[in-house]
PDB file of N, CA and C in Angstrom:
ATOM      1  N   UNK X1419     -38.438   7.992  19.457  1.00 48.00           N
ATOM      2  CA  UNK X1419     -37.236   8.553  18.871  1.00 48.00           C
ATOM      3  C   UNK X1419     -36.146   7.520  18.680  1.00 48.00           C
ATOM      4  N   UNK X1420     -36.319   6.379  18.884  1.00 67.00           N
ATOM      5  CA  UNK X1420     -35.168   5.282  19.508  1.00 67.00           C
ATOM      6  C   UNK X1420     -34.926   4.757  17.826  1.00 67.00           C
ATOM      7  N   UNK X1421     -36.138   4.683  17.522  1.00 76.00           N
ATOM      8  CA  UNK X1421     -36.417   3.960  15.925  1.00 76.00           C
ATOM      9  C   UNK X1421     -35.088   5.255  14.613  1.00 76.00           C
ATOM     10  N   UNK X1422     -35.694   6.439  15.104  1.00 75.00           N
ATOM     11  CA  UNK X1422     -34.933   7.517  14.038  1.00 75.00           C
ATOM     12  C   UNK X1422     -33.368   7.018  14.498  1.00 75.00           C
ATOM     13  N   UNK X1423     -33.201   7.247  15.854  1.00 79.00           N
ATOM     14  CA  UNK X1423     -31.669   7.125  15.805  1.00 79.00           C
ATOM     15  C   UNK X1423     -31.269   6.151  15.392  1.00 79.00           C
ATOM     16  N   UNK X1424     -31.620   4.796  15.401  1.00 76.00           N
ATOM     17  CA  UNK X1424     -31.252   3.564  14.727  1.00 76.00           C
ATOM     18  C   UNK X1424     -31.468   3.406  13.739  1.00 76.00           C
ATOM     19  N   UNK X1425     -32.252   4.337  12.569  1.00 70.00           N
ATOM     20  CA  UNK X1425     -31.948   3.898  11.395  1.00 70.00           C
ATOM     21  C   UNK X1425     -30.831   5.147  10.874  1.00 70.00           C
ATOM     22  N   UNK X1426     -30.488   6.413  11.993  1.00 70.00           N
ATOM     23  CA  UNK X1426     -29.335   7.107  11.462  1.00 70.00           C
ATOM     24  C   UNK X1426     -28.193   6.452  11.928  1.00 70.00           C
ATOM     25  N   UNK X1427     -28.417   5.303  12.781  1.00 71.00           N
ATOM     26  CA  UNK X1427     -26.974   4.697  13.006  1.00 71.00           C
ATOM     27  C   UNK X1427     -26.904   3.409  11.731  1.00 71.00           C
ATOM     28  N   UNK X1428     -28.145   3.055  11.081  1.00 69.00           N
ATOM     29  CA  UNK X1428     -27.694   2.467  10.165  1.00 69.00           C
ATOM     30  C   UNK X1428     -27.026   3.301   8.642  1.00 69.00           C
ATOM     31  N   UNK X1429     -27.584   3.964   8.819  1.00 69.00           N
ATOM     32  CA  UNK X1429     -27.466   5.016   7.336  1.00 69.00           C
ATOM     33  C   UNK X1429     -25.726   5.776   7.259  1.00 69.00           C
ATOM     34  N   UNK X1430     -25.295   5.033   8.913  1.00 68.00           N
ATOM     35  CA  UNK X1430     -23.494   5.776   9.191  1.00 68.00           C
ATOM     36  C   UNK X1430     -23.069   4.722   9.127  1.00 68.00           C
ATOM     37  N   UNK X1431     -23.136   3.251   9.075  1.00 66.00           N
ATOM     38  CA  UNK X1431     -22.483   2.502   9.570  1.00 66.00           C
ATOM     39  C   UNK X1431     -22.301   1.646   7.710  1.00 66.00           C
ATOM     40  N   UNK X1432     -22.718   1.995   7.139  1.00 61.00           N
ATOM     41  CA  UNK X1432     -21.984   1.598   5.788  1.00 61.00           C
ATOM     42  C   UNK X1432     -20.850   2.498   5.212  1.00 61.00           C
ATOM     43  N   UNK X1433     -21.068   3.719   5.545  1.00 58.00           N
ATOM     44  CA  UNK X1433     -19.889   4.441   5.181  1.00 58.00           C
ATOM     45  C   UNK X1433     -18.906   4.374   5.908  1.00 58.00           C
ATOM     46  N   UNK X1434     -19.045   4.204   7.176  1.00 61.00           N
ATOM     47  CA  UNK X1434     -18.049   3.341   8.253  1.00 61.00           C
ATOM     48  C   UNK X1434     -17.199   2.646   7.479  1.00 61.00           C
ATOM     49  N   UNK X1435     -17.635   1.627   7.421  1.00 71.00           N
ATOM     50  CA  UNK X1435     -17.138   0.488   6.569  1.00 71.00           C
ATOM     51  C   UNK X1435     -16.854   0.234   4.933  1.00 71.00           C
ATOM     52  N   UNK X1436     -17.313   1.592   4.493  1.00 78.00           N
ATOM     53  CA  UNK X1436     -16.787   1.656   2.860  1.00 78.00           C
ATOM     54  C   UNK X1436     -15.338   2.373   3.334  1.00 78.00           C
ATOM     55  N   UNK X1437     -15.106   2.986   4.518  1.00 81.00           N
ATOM     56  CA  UNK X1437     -13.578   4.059   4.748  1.00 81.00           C
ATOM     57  C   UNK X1437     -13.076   2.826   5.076  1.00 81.00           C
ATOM     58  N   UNK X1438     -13.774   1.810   6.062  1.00 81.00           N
ATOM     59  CA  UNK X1438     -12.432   0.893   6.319  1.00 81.00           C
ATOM     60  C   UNK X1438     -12.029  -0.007   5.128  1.00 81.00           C
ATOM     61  N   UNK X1439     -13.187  -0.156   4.735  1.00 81.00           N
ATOM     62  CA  UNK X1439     -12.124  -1.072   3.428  1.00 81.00           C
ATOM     63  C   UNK X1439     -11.584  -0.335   2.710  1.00 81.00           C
ATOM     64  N   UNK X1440     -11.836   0.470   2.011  1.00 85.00           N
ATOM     65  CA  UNK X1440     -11.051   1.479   1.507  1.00 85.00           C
ATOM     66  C   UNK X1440      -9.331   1.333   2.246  1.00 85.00           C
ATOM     67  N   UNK X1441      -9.287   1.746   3.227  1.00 88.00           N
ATOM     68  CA  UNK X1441      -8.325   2.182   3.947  1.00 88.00           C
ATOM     69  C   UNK X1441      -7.318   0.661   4.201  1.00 88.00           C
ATOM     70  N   UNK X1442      -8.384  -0.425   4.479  1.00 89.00           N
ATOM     71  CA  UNK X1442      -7.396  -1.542   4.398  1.00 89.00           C
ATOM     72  C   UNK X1442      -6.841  -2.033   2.942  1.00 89.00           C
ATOM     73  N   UNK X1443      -7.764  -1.694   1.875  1.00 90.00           N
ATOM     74  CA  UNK X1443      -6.991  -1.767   0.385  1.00 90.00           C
ATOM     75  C   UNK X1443      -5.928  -1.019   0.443  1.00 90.00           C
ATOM     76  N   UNK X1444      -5.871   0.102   0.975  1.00 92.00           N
ATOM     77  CA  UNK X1444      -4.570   1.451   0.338  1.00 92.00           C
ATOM     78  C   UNK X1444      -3.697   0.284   1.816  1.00 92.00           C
ATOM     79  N   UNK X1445      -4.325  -0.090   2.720  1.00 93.00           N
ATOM     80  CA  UNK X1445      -2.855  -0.576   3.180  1.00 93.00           C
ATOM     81  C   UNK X1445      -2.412  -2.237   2.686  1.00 93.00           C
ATOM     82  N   UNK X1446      -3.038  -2.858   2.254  1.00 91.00           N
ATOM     83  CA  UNK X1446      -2.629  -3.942   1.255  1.00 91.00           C
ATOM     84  C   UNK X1446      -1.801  -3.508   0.044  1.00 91.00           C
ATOM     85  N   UNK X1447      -2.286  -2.683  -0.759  1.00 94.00           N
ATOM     86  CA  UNK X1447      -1.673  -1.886  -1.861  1.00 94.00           C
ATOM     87  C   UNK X1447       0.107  -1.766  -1.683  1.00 94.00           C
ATOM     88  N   UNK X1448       0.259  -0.719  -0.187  1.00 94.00           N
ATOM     89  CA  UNK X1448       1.773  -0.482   0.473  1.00 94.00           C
ATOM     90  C   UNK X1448       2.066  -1.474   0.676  1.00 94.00           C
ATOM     91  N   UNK X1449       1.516  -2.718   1.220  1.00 94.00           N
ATOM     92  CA  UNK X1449       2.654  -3.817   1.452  1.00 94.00           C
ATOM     93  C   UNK X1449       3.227  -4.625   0.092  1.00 94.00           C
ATOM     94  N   UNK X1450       2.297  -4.609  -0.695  1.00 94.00           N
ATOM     95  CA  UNK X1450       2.523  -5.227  -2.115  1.00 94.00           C
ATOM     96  C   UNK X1450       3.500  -4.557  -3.019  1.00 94.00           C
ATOM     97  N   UNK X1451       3.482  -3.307  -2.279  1.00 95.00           N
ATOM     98  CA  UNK X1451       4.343  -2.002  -3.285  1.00 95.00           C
ATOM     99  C   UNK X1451       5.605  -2.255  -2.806  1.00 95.00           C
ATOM    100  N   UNK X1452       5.794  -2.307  -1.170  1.00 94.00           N
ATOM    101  CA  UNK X1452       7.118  -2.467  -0.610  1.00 94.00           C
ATOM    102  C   UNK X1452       7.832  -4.106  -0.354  1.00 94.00           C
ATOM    103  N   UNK X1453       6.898  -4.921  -0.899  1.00 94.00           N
ATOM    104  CA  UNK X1453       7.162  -5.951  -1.658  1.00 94.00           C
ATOM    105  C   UNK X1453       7.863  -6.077  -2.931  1.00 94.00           C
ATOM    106  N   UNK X1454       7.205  -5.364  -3.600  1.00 94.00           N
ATOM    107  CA  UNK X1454       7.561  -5.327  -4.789  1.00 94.00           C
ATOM    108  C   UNK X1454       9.006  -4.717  -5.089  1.00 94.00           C
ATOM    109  N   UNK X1455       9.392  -3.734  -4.648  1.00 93.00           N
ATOM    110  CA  UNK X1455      10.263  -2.682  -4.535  1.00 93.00           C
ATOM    111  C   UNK X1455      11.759  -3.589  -3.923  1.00 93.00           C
ATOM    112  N   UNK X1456      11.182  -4.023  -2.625  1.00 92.00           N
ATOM    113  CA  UNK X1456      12.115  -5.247  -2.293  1.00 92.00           C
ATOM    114  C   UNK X1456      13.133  -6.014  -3.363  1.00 92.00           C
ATOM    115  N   UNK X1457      12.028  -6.799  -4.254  1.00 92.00           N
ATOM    116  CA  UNK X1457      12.022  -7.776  -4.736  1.00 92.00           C
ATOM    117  C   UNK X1457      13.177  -7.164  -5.553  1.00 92.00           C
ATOM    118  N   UNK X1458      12.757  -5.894  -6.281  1.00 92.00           N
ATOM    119  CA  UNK X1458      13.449  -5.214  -7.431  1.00 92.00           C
ATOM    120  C   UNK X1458      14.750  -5.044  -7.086  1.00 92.00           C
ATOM    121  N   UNK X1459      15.191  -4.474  -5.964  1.00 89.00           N
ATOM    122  CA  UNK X1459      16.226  -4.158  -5.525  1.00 89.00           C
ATOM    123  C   UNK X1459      17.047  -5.855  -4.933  1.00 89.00           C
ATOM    124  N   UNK X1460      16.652  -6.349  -4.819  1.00 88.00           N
ATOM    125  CA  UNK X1460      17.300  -7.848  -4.921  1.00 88.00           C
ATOM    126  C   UNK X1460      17.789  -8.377  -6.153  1.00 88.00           C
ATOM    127  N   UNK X1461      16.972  -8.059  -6.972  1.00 87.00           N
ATOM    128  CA  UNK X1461      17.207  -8.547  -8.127  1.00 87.00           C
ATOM    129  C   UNK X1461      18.530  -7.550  -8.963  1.00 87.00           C
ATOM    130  N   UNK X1462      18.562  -6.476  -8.159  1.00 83.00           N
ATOM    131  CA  UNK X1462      20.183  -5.486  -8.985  1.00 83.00           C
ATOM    132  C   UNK X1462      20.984  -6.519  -8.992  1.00 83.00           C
ATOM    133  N   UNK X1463      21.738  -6.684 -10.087  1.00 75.00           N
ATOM    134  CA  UNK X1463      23.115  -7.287  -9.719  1.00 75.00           C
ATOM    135  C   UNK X1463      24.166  -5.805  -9.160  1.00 75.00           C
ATOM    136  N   UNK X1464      24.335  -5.985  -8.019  1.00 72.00           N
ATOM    137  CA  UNK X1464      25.777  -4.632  -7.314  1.00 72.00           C
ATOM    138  C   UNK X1464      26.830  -5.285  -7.845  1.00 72.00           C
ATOM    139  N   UNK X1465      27.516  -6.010  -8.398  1.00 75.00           N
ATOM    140  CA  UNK X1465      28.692  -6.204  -8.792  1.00 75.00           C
ATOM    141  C   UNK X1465      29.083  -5.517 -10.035  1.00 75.00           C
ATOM    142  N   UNK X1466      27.974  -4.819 -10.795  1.00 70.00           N
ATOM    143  CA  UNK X1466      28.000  -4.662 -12.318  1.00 70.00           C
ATOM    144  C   UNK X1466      28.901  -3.152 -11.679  1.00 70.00           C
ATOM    145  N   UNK X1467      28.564  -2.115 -10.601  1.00 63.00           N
ATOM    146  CA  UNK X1467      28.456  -0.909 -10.313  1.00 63.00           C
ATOM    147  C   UNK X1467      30.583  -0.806 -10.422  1.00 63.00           C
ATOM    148  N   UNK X1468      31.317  -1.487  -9.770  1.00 64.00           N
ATOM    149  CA  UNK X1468      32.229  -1.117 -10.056  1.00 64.00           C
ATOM    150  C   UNK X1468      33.206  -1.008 -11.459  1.00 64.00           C
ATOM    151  N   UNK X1469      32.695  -1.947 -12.373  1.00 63.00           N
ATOM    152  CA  UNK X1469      32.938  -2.139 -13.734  1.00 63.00           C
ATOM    153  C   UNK X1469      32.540  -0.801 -14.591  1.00 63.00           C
ATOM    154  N   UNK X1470      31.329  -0.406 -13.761  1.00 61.00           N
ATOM    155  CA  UNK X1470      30.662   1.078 -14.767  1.00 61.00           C
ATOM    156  C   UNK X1470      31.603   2.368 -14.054  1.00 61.00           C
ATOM    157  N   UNK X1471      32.153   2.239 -13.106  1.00 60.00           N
ATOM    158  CA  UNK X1471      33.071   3.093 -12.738  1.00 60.00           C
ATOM    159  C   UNK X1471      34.208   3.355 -13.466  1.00 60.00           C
ATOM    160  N   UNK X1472      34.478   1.913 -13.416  1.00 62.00           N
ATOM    161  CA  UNK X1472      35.905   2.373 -14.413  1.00 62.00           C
ATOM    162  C   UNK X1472      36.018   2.627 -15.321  1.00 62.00           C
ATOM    163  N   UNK X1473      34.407   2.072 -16.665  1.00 63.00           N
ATOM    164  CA  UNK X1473      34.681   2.458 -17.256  1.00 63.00           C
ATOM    165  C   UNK X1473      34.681   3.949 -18.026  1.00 63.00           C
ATOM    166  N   UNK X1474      33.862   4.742 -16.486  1.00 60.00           N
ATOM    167  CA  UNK X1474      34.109   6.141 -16.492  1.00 60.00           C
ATOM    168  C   UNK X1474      34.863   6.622 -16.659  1.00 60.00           C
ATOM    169  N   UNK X1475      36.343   6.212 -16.247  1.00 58.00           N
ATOM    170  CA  UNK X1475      37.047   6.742 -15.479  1.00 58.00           C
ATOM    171  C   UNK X1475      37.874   6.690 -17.136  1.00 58.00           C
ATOM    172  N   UNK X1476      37.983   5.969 -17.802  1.00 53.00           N
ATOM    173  CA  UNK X1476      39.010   5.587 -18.696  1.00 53.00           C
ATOM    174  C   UNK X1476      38.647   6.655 -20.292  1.00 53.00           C
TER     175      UNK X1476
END
């Protein structure tokens, strides 16, 4: 019986490892995203924001 269980532990142990990579892509993905997002929000110029106020206001 030793033989069956070891080839059902092989027949689990790729899908094992298709979830982990999977799972480490989707978490590469978030860091690249909240990278990215970063980046964007650096790149605002905030000085423009009080100029668009006023010229609400007028």
């Amino acid at each position: 019986m030793e033989s069956f269980e070891d080839l059902l532990n092989m027949l689990e142990r790729p899908a094992t490892k298709s979830r982990a990579v999977k799972r480490k892509w989707r978490e590469i993905e978030a860091v690249k995203e909240r990278q990215r997002l970063k980046r964007e929000l650096e790149d605002i110029d905030w000085t423009i924001e009080p100029e668009l106020v006023d010229i609400e206001l007028s």
